[in-house]
Coordinates of C-alpha atoms and ligand atoms in Angstrom, one line a residue:
X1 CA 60.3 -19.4 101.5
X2 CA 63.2 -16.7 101.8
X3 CA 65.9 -18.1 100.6
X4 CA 69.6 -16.5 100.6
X5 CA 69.7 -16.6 96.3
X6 CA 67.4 -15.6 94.0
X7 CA 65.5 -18.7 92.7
X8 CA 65.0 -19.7 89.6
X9 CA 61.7 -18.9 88.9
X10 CA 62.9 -15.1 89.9
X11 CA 65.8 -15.0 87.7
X12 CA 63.9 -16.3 84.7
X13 CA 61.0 -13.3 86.0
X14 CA 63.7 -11.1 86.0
X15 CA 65.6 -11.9 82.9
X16 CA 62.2 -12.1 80.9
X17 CA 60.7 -8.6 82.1
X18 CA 64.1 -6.9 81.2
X19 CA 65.2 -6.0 84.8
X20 CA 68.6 -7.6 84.4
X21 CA 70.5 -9.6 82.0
X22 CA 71.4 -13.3 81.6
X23 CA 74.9 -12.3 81.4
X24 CA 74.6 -10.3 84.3
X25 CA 72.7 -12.9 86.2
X26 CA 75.8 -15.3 85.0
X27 CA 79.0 -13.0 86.4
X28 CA 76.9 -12.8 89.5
X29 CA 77.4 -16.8 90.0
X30 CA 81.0 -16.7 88.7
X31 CA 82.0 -14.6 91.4
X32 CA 80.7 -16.5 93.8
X33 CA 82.2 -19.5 92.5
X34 CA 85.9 -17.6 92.4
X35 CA 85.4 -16.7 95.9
X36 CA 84.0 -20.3 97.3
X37 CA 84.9 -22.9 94.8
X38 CA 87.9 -23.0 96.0
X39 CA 87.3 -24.5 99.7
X40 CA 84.3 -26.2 98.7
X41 CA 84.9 -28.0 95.3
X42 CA 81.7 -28.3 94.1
X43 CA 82.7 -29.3 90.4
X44 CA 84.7 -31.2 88.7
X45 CA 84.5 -28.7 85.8
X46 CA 83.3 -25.4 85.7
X47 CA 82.4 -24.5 82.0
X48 CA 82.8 -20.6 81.9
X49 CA 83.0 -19.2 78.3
X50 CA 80.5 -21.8 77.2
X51 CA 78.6 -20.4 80.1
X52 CA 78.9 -16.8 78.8
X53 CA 78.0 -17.9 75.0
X54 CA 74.7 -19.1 75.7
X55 CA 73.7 -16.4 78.0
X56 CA 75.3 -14.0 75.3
X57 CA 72.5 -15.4 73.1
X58 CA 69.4 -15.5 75.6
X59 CA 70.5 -11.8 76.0
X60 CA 70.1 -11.4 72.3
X61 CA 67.2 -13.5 72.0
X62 CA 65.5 -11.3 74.7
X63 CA 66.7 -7.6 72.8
X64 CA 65.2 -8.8 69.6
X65 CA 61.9 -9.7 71.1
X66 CA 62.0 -13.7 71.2
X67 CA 60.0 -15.8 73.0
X68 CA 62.4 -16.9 75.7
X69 CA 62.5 -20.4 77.7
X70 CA 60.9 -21.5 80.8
X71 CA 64.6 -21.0 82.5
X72 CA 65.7 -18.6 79.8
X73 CA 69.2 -17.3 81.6
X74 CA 69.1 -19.4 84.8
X75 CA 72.4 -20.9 85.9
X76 CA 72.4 -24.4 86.2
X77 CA 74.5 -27.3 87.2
X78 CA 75.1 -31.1 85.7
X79 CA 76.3 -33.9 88.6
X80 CA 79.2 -35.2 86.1
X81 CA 77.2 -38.8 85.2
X82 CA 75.1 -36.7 82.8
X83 CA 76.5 -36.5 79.0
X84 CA 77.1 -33.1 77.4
X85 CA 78.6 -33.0 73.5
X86 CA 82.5 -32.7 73.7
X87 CA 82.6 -32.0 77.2
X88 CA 84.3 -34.2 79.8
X89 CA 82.3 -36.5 81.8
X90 CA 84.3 -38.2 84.5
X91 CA 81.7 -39.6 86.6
X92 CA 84.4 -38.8 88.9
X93 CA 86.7 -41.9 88.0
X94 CA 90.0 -42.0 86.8
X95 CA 88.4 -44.5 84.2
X96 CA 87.1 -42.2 82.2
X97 CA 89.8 -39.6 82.3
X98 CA 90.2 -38.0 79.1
X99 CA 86.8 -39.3 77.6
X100 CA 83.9 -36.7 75.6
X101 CA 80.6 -37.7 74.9
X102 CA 79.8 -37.4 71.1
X103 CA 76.4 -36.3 72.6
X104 CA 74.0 -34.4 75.2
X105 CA 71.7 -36.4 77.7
X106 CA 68.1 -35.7 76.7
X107 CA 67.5 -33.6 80.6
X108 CA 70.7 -31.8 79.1
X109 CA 69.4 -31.0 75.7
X110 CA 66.0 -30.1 77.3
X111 CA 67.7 -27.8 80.0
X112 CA 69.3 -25.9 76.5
X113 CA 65.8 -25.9 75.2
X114 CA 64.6 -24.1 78.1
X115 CA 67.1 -21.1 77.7
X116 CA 69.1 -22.6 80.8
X117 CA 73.0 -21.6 81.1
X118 CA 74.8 -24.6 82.3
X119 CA 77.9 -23.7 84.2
X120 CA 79.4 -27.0 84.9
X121 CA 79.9 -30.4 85.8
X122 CA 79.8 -31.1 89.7
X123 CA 81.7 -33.6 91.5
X124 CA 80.0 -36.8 92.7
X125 CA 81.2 -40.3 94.7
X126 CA 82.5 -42.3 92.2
X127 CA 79.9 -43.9 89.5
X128 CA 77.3 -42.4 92.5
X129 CA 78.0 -44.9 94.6
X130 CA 78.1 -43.1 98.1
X131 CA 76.3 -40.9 100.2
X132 CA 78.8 -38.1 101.4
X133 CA 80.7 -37.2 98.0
X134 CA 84.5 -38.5 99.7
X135 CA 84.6 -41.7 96.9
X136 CA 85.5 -39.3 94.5
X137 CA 88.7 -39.5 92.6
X138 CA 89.1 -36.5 92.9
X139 CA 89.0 -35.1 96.5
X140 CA 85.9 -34.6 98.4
X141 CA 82.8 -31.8 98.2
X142 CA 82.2 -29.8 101.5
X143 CA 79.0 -28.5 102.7
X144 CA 78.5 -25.0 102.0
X145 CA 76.9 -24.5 105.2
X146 CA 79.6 -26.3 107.2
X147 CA 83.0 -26.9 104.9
X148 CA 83.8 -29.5 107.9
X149 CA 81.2 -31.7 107.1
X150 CA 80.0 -33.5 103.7
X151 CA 77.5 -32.3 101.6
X152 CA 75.7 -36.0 101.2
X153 CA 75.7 -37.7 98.0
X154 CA 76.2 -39.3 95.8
X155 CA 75.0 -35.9 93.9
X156 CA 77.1 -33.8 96.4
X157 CA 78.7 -31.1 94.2
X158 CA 75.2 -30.4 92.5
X159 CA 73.6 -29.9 96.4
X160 CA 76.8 -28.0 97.3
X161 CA 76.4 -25.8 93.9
X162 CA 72.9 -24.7 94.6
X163 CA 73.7 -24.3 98.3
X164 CA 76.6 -22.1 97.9
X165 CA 74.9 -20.2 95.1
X166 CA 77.2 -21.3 92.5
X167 CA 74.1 -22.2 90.6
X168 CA 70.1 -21.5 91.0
X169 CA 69.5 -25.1 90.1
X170 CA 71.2 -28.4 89.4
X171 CA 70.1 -31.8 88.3
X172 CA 71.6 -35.1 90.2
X173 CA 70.9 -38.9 89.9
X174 CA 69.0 -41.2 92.5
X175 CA 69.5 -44.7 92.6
X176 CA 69.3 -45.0 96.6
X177 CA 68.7 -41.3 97.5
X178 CA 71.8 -39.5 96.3
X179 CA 69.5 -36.8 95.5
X180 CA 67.4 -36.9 98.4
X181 CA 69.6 -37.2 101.3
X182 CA 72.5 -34.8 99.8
X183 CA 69.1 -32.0 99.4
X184 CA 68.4 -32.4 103.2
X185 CA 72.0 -32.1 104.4
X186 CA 72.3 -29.0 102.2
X187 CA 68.8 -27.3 103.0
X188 CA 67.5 -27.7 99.5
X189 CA 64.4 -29.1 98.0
X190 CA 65.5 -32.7 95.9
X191 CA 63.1 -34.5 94.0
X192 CA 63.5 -38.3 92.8
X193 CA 60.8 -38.9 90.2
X194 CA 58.6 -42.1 89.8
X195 CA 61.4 -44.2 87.8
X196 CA 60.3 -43.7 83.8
X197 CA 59.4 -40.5 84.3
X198 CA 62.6 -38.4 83.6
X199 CA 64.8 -39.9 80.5
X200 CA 67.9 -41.4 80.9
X201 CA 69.0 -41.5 77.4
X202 CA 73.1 -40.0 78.3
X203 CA 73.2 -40.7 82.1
X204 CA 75.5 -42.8 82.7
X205 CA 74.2 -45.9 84.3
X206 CA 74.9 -47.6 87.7
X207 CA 72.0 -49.7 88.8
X208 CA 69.3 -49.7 85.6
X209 CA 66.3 -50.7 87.6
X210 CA 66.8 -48.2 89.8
X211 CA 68.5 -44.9 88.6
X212 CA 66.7 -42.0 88.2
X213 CA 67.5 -38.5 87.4
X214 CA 65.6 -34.8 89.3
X215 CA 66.6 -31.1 90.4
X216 CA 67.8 -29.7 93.3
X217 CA 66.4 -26.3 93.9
X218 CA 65.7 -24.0 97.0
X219 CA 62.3 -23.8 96.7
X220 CA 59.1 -26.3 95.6
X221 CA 57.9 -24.2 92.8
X222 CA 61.0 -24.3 91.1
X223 CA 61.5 -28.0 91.7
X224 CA 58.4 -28.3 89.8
X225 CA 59.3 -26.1 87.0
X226 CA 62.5 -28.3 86.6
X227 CA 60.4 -31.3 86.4
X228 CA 58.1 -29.6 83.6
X229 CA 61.1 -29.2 81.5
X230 CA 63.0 -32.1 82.1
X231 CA 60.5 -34.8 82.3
X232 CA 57.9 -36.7 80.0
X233 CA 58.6 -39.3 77.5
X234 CA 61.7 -39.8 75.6
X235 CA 61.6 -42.1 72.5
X236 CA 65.4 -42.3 73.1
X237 CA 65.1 -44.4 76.4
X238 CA 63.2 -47.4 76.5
X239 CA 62.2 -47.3 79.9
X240 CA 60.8 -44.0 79.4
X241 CA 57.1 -44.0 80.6
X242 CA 54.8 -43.5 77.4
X243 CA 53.0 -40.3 78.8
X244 CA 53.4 -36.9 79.6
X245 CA 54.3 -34.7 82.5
X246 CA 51.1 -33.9 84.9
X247 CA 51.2 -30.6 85.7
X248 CA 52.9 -29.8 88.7
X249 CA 53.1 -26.0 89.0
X250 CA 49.6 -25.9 88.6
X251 CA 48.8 -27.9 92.0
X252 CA 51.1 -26.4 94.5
X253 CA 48.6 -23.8 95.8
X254 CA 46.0 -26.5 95.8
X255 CA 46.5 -26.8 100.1
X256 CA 46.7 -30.5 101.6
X257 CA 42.7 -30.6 102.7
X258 CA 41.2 -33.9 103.2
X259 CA 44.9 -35.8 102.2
X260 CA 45.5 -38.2 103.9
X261 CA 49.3 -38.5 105.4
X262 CA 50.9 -41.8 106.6
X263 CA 53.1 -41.8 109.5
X264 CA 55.2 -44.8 109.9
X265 CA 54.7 -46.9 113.2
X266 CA 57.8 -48.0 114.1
X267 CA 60.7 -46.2 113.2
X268 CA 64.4 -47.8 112.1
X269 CA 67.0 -47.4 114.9
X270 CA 69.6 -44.4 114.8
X271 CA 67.4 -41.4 113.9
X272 CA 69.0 -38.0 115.8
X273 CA 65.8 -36.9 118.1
X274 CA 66.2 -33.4 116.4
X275 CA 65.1 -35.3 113.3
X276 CA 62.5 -37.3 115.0
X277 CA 61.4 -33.9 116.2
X278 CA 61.3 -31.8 113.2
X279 CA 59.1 -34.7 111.2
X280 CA 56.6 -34.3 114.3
X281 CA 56.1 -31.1 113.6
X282 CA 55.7 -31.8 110.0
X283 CA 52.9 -33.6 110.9
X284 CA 51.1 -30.9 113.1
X285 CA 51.8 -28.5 110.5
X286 CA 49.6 -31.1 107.9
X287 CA 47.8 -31.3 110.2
X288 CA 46.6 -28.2 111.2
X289 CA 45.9 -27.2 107.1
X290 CA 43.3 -29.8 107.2
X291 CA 45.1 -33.5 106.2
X292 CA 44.5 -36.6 108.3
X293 CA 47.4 -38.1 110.0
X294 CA 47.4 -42.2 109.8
X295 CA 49.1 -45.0 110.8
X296 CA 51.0 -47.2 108.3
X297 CA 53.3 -50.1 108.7
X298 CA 56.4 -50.9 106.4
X299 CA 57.2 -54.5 108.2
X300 CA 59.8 -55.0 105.3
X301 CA 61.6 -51.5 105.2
X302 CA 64.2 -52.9 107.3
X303 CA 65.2 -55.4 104.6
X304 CA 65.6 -52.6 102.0
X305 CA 69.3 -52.0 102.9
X306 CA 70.2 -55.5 102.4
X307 CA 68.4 -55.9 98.8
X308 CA 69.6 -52.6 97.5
X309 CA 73.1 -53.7 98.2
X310 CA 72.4 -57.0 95.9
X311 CA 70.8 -55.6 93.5
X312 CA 72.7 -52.4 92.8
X313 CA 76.2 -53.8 93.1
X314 CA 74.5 -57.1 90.6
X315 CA 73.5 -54.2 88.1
X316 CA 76.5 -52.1 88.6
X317 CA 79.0 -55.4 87.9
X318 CA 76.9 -55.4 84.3
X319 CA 77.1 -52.0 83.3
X320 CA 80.6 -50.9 84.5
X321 CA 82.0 -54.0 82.4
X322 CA 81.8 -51.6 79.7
X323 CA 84.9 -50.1 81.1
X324 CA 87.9 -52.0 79.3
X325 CA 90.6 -49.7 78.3
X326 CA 89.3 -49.9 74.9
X327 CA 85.8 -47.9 74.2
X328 CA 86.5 -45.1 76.9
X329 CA 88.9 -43.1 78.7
X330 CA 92.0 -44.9 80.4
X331 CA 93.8 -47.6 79.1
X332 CA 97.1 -49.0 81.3
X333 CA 99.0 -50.6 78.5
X334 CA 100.6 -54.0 78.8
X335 CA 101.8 -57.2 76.7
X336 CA 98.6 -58.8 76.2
X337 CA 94.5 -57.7 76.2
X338 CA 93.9 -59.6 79.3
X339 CA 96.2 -58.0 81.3
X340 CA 95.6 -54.8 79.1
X341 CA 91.8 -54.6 80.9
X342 CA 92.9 -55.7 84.5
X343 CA 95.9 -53.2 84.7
X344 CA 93.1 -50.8 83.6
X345 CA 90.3 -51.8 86.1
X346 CA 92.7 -51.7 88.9
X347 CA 94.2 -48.2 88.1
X348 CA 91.2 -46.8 87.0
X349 CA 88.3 -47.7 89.7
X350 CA 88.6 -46.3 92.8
X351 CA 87.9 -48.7 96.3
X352 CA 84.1 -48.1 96.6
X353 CA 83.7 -49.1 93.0
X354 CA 86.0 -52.1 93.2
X355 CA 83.8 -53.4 96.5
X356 CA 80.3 -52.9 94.8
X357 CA 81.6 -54.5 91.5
X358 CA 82.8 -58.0 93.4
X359 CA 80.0 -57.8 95.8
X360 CA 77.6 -58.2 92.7
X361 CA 79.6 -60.4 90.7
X362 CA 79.7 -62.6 93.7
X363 CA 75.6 -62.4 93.9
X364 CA 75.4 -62.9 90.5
X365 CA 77.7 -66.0 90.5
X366 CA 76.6 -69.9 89.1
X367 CA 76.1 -71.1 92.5
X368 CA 75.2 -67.7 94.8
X369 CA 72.4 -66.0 92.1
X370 CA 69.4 -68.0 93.7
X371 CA 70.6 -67.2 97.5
X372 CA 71.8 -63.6 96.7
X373 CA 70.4 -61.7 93.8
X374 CA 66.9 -64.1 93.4
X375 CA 66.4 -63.6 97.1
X376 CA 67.0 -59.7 96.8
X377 CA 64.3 -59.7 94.1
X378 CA 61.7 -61.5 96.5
X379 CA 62.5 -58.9 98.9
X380 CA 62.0 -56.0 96.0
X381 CA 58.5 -57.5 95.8
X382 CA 57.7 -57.2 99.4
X383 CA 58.5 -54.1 99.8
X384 CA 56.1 -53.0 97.2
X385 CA 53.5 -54.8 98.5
X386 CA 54.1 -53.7 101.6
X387 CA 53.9 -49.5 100.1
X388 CA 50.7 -51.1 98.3
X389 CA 49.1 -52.0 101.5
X390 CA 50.1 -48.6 103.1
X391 CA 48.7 -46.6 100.0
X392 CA 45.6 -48.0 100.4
X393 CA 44.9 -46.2 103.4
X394 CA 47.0 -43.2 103.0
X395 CA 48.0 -40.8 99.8
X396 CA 51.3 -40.0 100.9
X397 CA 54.0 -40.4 103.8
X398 CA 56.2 -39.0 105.5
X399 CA 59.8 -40.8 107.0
X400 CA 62.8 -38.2 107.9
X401 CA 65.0 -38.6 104.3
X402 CA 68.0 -39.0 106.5
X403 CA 68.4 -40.3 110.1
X404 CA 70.6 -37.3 111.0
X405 CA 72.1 -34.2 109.9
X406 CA 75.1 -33.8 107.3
X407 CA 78.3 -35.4 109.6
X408 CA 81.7 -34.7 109.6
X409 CA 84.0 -35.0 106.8
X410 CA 85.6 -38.3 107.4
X411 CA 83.4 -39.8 110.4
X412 CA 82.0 -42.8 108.3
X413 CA 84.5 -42.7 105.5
X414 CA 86.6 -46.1 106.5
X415 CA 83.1 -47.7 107.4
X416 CA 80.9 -48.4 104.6
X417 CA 78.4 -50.3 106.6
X418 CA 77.6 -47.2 108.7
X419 CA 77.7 -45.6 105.2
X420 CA 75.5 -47.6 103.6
X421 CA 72.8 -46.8 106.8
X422 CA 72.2 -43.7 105.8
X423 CA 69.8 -44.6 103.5
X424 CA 67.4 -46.7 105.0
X425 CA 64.4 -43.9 104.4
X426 CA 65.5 -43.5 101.0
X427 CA 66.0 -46.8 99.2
X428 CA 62.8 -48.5 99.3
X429 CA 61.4 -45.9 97.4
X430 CA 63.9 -46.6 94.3
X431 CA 63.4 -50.4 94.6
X432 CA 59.7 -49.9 94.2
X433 CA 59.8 -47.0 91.3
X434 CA 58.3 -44.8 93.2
X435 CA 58.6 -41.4 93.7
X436 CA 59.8 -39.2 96.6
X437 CA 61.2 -35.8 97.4
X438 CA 63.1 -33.9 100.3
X439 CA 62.1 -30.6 101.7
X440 CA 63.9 -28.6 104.3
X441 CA 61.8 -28.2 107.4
X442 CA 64.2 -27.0 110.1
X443 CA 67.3 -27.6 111.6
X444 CA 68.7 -30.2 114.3
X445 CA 71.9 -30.9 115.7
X446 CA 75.0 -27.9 115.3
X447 CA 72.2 -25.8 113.9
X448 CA 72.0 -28.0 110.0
X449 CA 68.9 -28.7 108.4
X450 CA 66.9 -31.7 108.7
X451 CA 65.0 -32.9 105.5
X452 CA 61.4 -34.4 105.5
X453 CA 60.1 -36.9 102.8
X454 CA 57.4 -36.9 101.4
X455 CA 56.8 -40.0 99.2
X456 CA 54.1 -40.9 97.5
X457 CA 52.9 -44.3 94.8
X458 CA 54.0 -44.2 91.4
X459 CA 52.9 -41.3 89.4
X460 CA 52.0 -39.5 92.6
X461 CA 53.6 -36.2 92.2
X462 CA 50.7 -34.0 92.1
X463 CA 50.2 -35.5 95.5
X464 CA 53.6 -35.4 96.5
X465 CA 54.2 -31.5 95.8
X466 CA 51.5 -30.4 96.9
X467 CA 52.3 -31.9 100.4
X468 CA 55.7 -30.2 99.5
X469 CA 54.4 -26.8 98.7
X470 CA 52.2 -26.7 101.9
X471 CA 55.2 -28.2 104.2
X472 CA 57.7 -25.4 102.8
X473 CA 54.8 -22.6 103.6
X474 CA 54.8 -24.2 107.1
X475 CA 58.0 -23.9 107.5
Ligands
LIG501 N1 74.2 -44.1 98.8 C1 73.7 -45.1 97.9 C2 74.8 -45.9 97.3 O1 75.9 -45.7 97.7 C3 72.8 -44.5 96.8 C4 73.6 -43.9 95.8 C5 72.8 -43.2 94.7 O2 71.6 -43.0 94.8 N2 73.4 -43.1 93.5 O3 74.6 -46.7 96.4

């Protein structure tokens, strides 16, 4: 696919067969990011001279003859929920203001491994909860296609970095599809792996059951080539899947012959038609190279929204307890501890954060946990019996990733139920640990890009990309 940056896969090419330099590759993204960071605000941080040390030393490497990294001198960006050694991580919360991890994230460390050149930290919704990038603290991310309208989210500055060229690649976090959703508003290839399959040893959790981290890229080959270095087991994270990687860059020419591609039967209310249309013609295009096209039914899809928003906010109430005035960040002094941790709470956590952390205590509550949180599990389970059934007659499927285009900056902000819509393709995935990805097949409505997804069981990726690699020749 042409896409307006060089992609990663080139860059490392290009860097590896001496045609240009890391550092060169590097000033090339900086000015970009002088001349657009500005009106887009992509990052909370963007991490120049430690930028121009480590492609200082791929440049070296490459001089004396080294074996250089899979992404050896590729610019890459870190949504700010992802640790990195004595570099602030804000998660885009007051709360943490001030705070440095004493150490990297494993993806982080692996990224380094792989000769990668991070330039920063992007901005996020607060604790990723959101799906257009205005709940952070500070100030929204605009899409680089369209500043007056969001980029998605939560992972919004890392689909905003890629998209404005800022970086060639950038990793997010997916607990509901805030890498999937903010990849189709931005035109960019976003991959949520089958949960367990990417470590999350240094990510700083919101939901544990469901968080997972991926890329976003421009193209499918790349997005595999991030996986390859990012994924496979980590003894550091205990819900790390005991297994390797499969190959994914080996499968992507493979074609989609013979697969067999579910098509939901009826759809949830509120998709644009543009993005009705474009997943039509995803279909034909599968089609046409040779797939079967059946009918599958998700009865309890519709449900999905309504146990996300139990469990998540349940899990979330656990793990932002942690947040006290004492172990990180801000503390809002006062006469005694009590007060000491709910002056801090108050000032620190922003109103999204605040909602989702009474919601789940509420659920969570002697009294409420059977009606709320026990009946969101039962729910959990029939949802993945439900994508059981469906993958017994199907390999993969294919649902819009959002029910319209990237909106205008502010349109849902005071209305987090219209919000919390837009993720009705993406969530059901997450709750059953499954894995899914967005590719850009088109535009829709003012001319911005619609996103198809292609999901797939758990451990389905070969599958998965390959649909991917043959949808992006389509398109
Ligand atoms: N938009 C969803 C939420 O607000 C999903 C966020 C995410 O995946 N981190 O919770």
């Amino acid at each position: 696919m042409a896409t307006p940056f060089a992609t990663a896969i080139q860059i490392a090419q290009s860097i590896r067969d001496g045609s240009t330099t890391a550092s060169a590759v590097l000033e090339q993204h900086l000015a970009r990011i002088s001349e657009r960071e500005g009106e887009i605000h992509a990052f909370n941080l963007v991490t120049t001279e430690q930028a121009r040390a480590t492609a200082q030393h791929i440049d070296k490497q490459a001089k004396a003859g080294n074996a250089l990294g899979a992404l050896a001198g590729v610019p890459v960006a870190l949504k700010d929920n992802m640790c990195t050694r004595g570099i602030a991580t804000t998660c885009s919360s007051k709360i943490l203001e001030g705070w440095k991890p004493p150490y990297d994230a494993t993806v982080v460390t692996r990224l380094q491994q792989a000769g990668a050149v991070m330039v920063g930290k992007t901005n996020l919704d607060e604790f990723a909860m959101g799906s257009s990038t205005e709940n952070s603290a500070f100030g929204p991310t605009r899409n680089p296609l369209d500043t007056s309208r969001v980029p998605g989210g939560s992972s919004g500055g890392s689909a905003a970095a890629v998209a404005a060229g800022f970086a060639a690649a950038s990793l997010g976090s997916d607990t509901g599809g805030s890498i999937r959703q903010p990849a189709s508003l931005c035109g960019l290839v976003g991959v949520k792996p089958t949960y367990g399959l990417v470590s999350r040893q240094g990510i700083v959790a919101f939901a544990s059951s469901l968080d997972q981290v991926g890329p976003f890229t421009h193209t499918v080959a790349d997005a595999a080539l991030l996986m390859e270095v990012i994924g496979g087991h980590d003894p550091l994270d205990s819900t790390s899947l005991p297994q390797p990687l499969p190959s994914l860059t080996a499968v992507l020419d493979q074609g989609v012959k013979g697969m067999r591609i579910g098509r939901l039967v009826g759809m949830p209310e509120g998709c644009e038609p543009e993005v009705l249309a474009r997943l039509e013609a995803a279909f034909a295009a599968l089609q046409q190279a040779g797939a079967t096209i059946v009918d599958i039914t998700l009865p309890s899809l519709e449900f999905g929204i309504t146990a996300y928003y139990l469990i998540a906010p349940a899990e979330a109430s656990s793990n932002l307890a942690r947040y006290d005035g004492v172990r990180y960040g801000l503390r809002v002094d006062s006469p005694d501890l009590n007060s000491m941790y709910g002056a801090t709470r108050a000032a620190g956590f922003g109103a999204e954060v605040k909602r989702r952390i009474m919601l789940g205590t509420y659920a969570l509550s002697a009294g409420y946990f059977d009606a709320y949180y026990g009946k969101a599990l039962k729910v959990r389970r029939l949802i993945s019996d439900d994508f059981a059934t469906a993958y017994s007659s199907c390999d993969v499927i294919l649902t819009p990733t959002s029910p319209t285009v990237a909106f205008p900056i502010g349109e849902k902000a005071d209305d987090p139920l219209t919000m919390y819509l837009c993720d009705v393709f993406t969530i059901p995935t997450n709750l059953a640990g499954h894995c899914a990805m967005s590719v850009p097949f088109g535009t829709g409505a003012h001319n911005m890009p619609v996103g198809v997804q292609v999901l797939a069981p758990a451990l389905g990726e070969q599958a998965m990309f390959r649909v991917a690699a043959q949808l992006e020749r389509a398109s």
